PDB file of C-alpha atoms in Angstrom:
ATOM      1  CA  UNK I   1       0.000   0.000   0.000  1.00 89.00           C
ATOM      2  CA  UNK I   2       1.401   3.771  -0.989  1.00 96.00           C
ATOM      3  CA  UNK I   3       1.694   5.513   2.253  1.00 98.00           C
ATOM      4  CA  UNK I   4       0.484   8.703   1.651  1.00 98.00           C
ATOM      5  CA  UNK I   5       0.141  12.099   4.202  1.00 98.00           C
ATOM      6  CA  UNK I   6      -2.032  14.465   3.447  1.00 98.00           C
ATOM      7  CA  UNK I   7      -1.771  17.949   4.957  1.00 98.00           C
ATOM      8  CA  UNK I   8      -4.835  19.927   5.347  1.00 98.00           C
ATOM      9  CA  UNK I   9      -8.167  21.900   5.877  1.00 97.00           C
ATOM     10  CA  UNK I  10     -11.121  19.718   7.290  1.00 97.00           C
ATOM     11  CA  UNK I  11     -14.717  21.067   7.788  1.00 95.00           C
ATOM     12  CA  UNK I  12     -18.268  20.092   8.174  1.00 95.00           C
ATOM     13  CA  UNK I  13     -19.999  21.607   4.628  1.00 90.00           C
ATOM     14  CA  UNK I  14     -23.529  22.955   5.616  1.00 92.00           C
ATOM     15  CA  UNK I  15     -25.422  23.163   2.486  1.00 87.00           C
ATOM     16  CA  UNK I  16     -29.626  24.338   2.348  1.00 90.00           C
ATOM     17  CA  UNK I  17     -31.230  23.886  -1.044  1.00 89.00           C
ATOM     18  CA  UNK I  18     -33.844  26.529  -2.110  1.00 92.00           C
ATOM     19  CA  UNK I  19     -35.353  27.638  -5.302  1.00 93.00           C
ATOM     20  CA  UNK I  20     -34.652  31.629  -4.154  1.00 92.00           C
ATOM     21  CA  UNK I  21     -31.394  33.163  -3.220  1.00 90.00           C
ATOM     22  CA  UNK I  22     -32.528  35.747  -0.390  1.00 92.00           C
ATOM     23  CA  UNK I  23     -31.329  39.469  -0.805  1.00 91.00           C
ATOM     24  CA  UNK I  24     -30.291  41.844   1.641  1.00 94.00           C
ATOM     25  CA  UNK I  25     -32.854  41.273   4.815  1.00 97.00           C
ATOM     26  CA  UNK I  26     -35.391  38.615   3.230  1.00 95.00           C
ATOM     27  CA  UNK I  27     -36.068  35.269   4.466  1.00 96.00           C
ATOM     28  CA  UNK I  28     -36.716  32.951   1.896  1.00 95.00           C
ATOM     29  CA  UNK I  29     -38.348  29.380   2.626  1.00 96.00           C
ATOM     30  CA  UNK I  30     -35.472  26.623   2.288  1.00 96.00           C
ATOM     31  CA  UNK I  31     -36.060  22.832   0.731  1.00 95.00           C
ATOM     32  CA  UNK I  32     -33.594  21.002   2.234  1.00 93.00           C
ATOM     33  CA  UNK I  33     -30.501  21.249   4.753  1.00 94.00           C
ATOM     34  CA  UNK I  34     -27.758  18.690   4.951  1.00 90.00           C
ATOM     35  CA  UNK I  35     -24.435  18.250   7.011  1.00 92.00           C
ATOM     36  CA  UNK I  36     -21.754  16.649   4.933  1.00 90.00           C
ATOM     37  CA  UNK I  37     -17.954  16.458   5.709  1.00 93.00           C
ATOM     38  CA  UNK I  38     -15.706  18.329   3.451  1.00 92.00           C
ATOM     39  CA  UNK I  39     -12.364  20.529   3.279  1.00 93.00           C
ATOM     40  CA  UNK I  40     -10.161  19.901   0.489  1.00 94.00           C
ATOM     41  CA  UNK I  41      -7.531  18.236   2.705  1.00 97.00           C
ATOM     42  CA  UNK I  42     -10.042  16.023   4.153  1.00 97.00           C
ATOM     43  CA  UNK I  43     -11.785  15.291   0.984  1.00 95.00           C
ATOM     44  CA  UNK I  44      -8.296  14.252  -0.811  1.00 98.00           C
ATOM     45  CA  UNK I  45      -7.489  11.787   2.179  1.00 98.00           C
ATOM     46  CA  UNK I  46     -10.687  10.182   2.055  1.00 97.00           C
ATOM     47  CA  UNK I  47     -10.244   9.798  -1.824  1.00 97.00           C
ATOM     48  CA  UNK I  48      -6.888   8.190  -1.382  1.00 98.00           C
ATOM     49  CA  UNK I  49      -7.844   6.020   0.949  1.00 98.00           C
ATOM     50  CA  UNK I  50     -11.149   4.689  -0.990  1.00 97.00           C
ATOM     51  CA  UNK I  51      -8.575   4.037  -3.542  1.00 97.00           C
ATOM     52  CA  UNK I  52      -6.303   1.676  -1.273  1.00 96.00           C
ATOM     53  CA  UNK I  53      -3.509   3.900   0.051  1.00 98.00           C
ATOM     54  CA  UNK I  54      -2.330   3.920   3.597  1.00 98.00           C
ATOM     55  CA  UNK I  55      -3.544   7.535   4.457  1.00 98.00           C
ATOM     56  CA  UNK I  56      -2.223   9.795   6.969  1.00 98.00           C
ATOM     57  CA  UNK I  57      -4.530  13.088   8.048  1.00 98.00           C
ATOM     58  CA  UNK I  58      -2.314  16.073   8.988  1.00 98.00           C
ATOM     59  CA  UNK I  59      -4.835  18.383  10.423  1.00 98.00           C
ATOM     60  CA  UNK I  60      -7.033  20.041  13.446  1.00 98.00           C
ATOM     61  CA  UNK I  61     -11.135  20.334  14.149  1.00 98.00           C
ATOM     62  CA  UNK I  62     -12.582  21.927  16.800  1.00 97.00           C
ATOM     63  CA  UNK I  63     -14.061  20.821  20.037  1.00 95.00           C
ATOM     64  CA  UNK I  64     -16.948  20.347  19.363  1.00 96.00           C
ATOM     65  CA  UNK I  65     -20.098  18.100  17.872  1.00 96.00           C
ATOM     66  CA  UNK I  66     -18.377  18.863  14.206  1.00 97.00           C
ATOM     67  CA  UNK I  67     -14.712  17.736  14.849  1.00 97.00           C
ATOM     68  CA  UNK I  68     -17.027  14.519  16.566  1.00 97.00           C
ATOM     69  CA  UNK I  69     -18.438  13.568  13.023  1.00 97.00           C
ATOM     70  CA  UNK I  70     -15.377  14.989  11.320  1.00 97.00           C
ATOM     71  CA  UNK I  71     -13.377  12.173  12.889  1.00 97.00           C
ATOM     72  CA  UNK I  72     -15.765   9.639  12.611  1.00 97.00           C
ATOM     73  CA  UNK I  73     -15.961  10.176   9.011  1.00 97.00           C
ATOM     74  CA  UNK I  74     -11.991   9.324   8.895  1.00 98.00           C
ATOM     75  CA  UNK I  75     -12.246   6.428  10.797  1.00 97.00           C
ATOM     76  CA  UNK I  76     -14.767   5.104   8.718  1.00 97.00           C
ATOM     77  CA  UNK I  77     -12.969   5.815   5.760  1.00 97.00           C
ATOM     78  CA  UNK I  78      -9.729   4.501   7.254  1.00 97.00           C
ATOM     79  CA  UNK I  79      -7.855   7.560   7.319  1.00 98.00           C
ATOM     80  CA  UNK I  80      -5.106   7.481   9.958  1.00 98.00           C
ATOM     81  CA  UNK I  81      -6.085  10.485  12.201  1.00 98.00           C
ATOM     82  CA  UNK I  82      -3.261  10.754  15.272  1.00 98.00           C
ATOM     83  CA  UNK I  83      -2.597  13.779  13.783  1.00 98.00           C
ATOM     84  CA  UNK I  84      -6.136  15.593  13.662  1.00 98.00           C
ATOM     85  CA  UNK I  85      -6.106  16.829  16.862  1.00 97.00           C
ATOM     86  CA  UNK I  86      -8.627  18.837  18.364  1.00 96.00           C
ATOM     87  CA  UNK I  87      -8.161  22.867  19.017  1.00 96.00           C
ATOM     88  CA  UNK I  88      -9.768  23.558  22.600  1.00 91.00           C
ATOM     89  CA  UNK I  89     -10.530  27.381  21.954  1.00 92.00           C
ATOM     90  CA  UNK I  90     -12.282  27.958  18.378  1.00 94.00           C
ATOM     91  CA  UNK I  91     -14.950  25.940  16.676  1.00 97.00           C
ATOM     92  CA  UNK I  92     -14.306  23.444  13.485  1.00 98.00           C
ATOM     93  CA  UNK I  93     -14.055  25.019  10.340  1.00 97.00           C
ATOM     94  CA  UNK I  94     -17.543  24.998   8.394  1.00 95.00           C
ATOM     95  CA  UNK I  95     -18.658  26.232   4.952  1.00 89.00           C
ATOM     96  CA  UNK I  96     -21.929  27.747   4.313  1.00 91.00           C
ATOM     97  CA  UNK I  97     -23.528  26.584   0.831  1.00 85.00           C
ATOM     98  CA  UNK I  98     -26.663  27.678  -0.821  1.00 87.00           C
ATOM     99  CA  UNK I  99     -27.560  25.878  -3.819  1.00 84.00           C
ATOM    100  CA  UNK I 100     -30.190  28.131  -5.723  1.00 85.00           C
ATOM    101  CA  UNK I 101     -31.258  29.068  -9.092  1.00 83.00           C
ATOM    102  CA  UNK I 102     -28.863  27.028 -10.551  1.00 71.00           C
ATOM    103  CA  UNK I 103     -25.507  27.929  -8.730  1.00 74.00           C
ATOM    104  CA  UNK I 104     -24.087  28.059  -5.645  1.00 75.00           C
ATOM    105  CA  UNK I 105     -22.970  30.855  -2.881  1.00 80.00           C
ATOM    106  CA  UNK I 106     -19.908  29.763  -0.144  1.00 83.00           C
ATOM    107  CA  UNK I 107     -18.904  31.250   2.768  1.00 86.00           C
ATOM    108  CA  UNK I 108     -15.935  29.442   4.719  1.00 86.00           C
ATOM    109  CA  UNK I 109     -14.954  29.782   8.234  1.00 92.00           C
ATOM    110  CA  UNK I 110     -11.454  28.353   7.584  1.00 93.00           C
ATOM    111  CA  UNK I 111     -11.596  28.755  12.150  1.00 97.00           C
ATOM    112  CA  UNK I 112      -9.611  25.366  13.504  1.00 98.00           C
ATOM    113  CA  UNK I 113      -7.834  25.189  10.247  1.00 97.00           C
ATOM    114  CA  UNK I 114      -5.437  27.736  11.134  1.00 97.00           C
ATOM    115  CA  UNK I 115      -4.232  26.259  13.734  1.00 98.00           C
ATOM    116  CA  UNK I 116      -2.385  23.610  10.983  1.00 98.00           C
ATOM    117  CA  UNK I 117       0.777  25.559  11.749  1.00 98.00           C
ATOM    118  CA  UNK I 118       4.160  24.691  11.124  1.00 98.00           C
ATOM    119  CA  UNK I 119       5.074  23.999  14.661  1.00 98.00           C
ATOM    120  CA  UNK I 120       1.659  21.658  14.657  1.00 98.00           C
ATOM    121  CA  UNK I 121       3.121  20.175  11.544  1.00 98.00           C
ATOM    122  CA  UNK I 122       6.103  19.564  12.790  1.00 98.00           C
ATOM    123  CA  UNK I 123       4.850  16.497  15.973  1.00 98.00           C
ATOM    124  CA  UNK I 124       4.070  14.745  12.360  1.00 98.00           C
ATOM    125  CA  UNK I 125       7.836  14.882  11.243  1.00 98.00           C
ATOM    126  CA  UNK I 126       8.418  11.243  11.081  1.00 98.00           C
ATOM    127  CA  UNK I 127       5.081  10.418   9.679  1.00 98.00           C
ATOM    128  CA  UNK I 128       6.336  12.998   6.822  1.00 98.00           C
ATOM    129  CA  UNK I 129       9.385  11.263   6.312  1.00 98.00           C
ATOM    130  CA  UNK I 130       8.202   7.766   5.656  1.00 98.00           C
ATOM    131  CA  UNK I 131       5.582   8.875   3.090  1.00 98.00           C
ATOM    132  CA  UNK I 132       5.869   7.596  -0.711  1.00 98.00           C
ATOM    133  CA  UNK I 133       4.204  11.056  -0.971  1.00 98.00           C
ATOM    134  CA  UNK I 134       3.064  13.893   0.646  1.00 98.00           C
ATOM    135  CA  UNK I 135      -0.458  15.513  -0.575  1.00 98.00           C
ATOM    136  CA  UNK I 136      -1.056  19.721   0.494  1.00 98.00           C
ATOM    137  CA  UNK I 137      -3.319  22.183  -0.794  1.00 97.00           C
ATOM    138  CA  UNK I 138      -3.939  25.924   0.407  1.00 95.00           C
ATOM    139  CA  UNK I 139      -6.998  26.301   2.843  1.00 95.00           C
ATOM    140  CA  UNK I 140      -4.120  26.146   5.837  1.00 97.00           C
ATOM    141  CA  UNK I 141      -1.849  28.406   6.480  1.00 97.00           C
ATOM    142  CA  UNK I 142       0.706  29.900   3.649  1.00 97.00           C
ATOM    143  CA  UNK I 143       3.691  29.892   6.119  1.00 98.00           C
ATOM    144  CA  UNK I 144       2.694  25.973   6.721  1.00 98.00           C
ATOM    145  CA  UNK I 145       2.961  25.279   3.020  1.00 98.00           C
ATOM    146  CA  UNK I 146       5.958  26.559   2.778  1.00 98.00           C
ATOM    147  CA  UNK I 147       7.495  25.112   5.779  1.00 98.00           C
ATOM    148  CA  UNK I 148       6.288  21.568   4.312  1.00 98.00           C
ATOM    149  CA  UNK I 149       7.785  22.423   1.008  1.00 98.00           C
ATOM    150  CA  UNK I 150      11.358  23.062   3.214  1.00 98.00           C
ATOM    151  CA  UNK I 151      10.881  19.594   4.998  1.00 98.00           C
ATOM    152  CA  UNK I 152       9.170  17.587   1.929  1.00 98.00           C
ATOM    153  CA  UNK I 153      12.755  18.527  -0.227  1.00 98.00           C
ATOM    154  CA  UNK I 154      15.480  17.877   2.786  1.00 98.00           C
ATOM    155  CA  UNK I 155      14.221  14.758   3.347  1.00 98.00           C
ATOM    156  CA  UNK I 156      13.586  13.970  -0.178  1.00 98.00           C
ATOM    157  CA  UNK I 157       9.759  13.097  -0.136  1.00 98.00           C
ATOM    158  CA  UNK I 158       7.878  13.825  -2.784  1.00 98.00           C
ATOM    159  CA  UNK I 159       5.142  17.021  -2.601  1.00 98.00           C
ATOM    160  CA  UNK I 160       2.190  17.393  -4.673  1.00 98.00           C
ATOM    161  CA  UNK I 161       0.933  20.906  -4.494  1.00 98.00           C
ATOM    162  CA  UNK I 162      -2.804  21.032  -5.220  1.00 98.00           C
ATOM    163  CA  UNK I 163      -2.874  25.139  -5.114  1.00 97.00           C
ATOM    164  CA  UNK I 164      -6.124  25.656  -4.483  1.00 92.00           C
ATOM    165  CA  UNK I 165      -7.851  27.828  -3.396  1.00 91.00           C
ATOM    166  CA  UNK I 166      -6.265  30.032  -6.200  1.00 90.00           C
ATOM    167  CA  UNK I 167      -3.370  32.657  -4.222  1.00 91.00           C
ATOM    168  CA  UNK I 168      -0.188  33.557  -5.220  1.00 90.00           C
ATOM    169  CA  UNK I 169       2.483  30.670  -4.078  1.00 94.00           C
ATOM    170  CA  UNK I 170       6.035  31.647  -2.825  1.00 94.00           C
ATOM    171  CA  UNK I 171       8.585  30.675  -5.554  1.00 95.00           C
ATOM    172  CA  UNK I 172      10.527  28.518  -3.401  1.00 97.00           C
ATOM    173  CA  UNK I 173       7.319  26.289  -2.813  1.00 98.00           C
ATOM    174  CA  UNK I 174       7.369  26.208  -6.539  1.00 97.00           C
ATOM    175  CA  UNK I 175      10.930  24.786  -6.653  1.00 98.00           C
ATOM    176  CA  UNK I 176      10.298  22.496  -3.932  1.00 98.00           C
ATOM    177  CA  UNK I 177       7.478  20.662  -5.196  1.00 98.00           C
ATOM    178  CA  UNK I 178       7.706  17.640  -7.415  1.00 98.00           C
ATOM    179  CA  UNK I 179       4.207  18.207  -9.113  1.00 98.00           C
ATOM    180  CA  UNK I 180       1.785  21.138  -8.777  1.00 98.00           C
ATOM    181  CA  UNK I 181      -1.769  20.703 -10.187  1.00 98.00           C
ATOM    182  CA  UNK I 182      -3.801  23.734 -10.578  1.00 97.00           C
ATOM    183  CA  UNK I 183      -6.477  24.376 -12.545  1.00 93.00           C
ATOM    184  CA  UNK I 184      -6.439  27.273 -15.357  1.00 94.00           C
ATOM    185  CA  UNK I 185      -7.504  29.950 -13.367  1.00 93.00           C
ATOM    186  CA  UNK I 186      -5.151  29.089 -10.268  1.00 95.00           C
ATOM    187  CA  UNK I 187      -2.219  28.583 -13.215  1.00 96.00           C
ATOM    188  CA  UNK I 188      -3.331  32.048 -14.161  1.00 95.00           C
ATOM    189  CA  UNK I 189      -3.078  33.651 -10.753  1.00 95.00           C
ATOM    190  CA  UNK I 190       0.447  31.375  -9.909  1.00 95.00           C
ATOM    191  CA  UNK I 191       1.883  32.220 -13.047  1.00 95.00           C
ATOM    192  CA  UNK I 192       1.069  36.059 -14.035  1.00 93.00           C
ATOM    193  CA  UNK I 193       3.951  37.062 -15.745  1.00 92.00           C
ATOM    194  CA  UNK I 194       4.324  34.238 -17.998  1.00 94.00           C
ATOM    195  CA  UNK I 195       1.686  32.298 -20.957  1.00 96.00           C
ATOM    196  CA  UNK I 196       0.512  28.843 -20.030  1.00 95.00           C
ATOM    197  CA  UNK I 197       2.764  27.507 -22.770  1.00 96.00           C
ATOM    198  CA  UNK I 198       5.646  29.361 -21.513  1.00 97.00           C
ATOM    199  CA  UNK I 199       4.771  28.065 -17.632  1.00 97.00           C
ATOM    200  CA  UNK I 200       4.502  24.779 -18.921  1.00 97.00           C
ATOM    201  CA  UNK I 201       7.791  24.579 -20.645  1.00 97.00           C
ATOM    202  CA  UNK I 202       9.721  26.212 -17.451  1.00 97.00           C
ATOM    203  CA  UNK I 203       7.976  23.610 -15.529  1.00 98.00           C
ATOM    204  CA  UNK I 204       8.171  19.901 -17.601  1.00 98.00           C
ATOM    205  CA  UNK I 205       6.926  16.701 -16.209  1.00 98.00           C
ATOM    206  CA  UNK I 206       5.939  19.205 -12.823  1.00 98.00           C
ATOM    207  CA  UNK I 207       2.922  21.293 -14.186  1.00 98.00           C
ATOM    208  CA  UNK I 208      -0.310  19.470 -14.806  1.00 98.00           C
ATOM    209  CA  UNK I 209      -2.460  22.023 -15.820  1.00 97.00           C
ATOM    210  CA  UNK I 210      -6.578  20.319 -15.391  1.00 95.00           C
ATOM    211  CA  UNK I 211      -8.799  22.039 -17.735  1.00 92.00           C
ATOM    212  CA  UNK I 212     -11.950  20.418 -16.835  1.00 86.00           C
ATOM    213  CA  UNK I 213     -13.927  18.362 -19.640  1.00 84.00           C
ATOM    214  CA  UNK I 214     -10.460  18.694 -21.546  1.00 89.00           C
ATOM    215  CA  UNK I 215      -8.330  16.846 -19.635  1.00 93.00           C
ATOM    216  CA  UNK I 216      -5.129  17.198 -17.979  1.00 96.00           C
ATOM    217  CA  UNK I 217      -2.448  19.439 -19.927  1.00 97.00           C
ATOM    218  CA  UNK I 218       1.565  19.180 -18.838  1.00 97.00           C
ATOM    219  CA  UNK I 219       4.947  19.497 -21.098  1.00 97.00           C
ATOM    220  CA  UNK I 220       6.568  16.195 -20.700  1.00 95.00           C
ATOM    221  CA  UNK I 221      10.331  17.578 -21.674  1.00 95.00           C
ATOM    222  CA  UNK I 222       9.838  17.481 -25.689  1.00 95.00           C
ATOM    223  CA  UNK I 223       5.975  18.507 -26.471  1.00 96.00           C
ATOM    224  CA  UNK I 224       2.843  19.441 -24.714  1.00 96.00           C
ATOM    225  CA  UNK I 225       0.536  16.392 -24.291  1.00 95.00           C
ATOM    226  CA  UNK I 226      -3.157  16.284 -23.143  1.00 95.00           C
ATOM    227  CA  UNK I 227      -4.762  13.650 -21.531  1.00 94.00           C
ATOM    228  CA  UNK I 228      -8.413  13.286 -22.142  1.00 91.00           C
ATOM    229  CA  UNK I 229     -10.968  12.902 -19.827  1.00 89.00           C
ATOM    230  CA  UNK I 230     -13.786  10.363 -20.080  1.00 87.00           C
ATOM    231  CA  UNK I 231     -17.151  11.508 -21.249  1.00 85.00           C
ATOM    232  CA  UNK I 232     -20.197  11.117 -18.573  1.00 85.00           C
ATOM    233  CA  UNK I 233     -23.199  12.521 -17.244  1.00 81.00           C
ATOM    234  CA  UNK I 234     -22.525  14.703 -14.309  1.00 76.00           C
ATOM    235  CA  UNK I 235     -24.789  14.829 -11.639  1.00 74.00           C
ATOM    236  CA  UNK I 236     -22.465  16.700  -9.039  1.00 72.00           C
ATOM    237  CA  UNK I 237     -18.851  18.607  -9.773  1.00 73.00           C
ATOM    238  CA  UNK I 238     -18.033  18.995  -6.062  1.00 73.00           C
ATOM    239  CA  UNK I 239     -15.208  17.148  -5.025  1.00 82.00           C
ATOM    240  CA  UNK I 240     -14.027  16.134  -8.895  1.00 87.00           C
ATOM    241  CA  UNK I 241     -10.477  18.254  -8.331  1.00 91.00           C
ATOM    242  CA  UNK I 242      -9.958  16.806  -4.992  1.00 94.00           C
ATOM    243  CA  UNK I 243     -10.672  12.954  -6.321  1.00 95.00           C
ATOM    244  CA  UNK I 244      -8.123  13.670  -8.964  1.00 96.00           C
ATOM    245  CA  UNK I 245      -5.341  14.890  -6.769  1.00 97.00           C
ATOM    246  CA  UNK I 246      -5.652  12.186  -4.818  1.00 98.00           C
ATOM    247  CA  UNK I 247      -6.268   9.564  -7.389  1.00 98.00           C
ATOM    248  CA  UNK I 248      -3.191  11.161  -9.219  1.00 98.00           C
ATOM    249  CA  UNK I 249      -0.812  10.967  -5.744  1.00 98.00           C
ATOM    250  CA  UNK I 250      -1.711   7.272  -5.171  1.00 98.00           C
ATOM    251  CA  UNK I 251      -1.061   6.591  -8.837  1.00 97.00           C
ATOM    252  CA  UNK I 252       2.408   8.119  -8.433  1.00 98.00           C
ATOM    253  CA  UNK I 253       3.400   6.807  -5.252  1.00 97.00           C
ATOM    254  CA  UNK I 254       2.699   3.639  -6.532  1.00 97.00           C
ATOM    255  CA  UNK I 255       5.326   4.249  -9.159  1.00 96.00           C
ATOM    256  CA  UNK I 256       2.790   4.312 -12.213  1.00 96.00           C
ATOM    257  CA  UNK I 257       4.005   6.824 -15.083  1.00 96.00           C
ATOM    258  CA  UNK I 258       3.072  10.340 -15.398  1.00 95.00           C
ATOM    259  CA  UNK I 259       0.461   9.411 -18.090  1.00 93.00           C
ATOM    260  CA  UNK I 260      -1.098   6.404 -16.532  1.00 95.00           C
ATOM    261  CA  UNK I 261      -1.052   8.655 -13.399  1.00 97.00           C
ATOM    262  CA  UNK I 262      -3.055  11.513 -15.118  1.00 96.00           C
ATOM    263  CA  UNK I 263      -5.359   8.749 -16.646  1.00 96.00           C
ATOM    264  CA  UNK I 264      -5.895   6.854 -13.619  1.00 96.00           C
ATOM    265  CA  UNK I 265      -6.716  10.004 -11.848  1.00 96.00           C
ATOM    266  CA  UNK I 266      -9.017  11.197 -14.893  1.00 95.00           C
ATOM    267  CA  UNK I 267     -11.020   7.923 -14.332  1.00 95.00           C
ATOM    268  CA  UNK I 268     -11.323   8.667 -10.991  1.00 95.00           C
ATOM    269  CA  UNK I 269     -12.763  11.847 -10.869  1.00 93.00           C
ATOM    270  CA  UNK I 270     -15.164  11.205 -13.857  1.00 91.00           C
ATOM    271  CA  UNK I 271     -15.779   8.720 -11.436  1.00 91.00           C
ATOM    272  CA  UNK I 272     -16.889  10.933  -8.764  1.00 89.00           C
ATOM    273  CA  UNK I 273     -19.032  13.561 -10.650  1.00 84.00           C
ATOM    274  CA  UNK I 274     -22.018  10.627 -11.649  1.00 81.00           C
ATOM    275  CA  UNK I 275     -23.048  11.026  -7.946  1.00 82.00           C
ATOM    276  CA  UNK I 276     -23.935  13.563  -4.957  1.00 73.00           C
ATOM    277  CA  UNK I 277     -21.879  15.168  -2.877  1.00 73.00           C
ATOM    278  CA  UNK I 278     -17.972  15.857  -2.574  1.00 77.00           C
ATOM    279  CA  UNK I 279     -16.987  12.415  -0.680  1.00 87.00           C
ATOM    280  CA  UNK I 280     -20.112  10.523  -1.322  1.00 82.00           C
ATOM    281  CA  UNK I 281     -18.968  10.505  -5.249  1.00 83.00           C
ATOM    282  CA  UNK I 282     -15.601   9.248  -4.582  1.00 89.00           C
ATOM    283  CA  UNK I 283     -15.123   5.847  -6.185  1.00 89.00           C
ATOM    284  CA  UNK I 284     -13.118   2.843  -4.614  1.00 90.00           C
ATOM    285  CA  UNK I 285     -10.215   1.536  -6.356  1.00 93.00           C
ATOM    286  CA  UNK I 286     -12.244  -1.321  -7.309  1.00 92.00           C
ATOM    287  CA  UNK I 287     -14.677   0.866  -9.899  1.00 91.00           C
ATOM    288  CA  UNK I 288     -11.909   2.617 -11.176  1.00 93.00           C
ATOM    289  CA  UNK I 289     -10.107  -0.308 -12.114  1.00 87.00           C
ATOM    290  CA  UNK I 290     -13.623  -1.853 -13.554  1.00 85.00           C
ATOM    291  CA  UNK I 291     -13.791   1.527 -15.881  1.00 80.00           C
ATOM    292  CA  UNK I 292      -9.937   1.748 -16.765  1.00 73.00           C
TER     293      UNK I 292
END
């Protein structure tokens, strides 16, 4: 089994359905209201481990009834969670989600999650070390990114930057990482002064630029190569980019090649998008390999 440790945000989603987004002071009748676990870091370790790595959670929740069901959730999943401890003095981090009229609204409390600090981090320093990769994204701390970035290349573990959501990234965390998957706009926003062609070249067999319904784009040393997607119906996007950076570390850590990796990790997150939900979507490694 790849070990993999994922560094992270984790958060209980709150999501009410209506067929009216309220304006300013109007109370609108709701249809439905669900609790659901999310956070990209959580939602990447639960992916990984659905698709049979050995998954480490590098993260903190609250003390309270939402950290509860937030580590429940891992344990269920069979995500290792020593290292989710809870933060005494602020509540878990939430999001607020109202699907209506055909789109959605967010507000995030990112709350416990900033407490995944690079002193936190560092109690996990072994568990780091022995990873056959180490997955991190950007709803934590900046200085904690870049402290794992430090630790990820002196000890030379692989780091697969998921830089999302979209902010500017320090260009040492750039050189530190071994792959970095954003999407276009995040590639935009990481890469102003330069062309997506230009950012791909400077960065070959590293970038892997996802463009959605067009597949994966990266510049494997001699030419720019896309890998497709697969064609379904989608009943639910959320959670497709965190299924494929997860897919697409276990893939890697189990020492498949940079294409099989992208296509693996393409199949995946198709995968994920035929069903509800961020994590209830997520596919086992079973109905991947039944699609591949």
């Amino acid at each position: 089994m790849a070990k993999i440790s994922v560094i992270g945000s984790s958060s209980m989603d709150l999501v009410v359905t209506s067929s009216k987004r309220p304006g300013a002071g109007e109370t609108v009748l709701g249809e439905s209201f669900k609790t659901v676990p999310g956070g990209k870091g959580a939602n990447q370790a639960v992916a990984a481990a659905r698709l049979g790595a050995d998954v480490t959670m590098i993260g903190r929740v609250g003390d309270d009834h939402f950290g509860q069901h937030i580590l429940r959730n891992f344990e269920e999943n069979h995500v290792h969670i020593s290292h989710v401890k809870p933060v005494t003095h602020m509540e878990s981090g939430t999001a607020h989600i109202t699907l209506a009229e055909g789109d959605n609204s967010i507000v995030v409390v990112k709350a416990a999650n900033n407490e995944v600090t690079p002193t936190y981090v560092e109690e996990a320093l072994e568990v780091i070390r022995n990873s056959d990769i180490v997955l991190i994204q950007q709803e934590i701390p900046a200085e904690t990114v870049v402290y794992v970035s430090e630790i990820c290349a002196k000890y030379q573990v692989p780091l697969l930057l998921n830089p999302a959501p979209a902010r500017e990234v320090e260009e040492s965390v750039i050189a530190n990482a071994t792959y970095i998957t954003p999407n276009e706009h995040e590639a935009a926003i990481m890469f102003r002064d330069m062309s997506l062609q230009e950012a791909l070249r400077k960065y070959p067999n590293k970038l892997f630029v996802t463009e959605g319904s067009n597949g994966v784009r990266f510049f494997d040393g001699e030419q720019e190569v896309v890998v497709p997607t697969y064609k379904v119906e989608a009943i639910d996007t959320t959670g497709a980019g965190d299924t494929f950076n997860a897919a697409f570390a276990v893939a890697l850590a189990e020492g498949k090649s940079l294409a099989d990796s992208v296509k693996f990790a393409n199949r995946a997150a198709s995968l994920s998008v035929t069903k509800f939900g961020a994590q209830g979507g997520m596919p086992t490694r079973r109905e991947v390999e039944e699609q591949l």
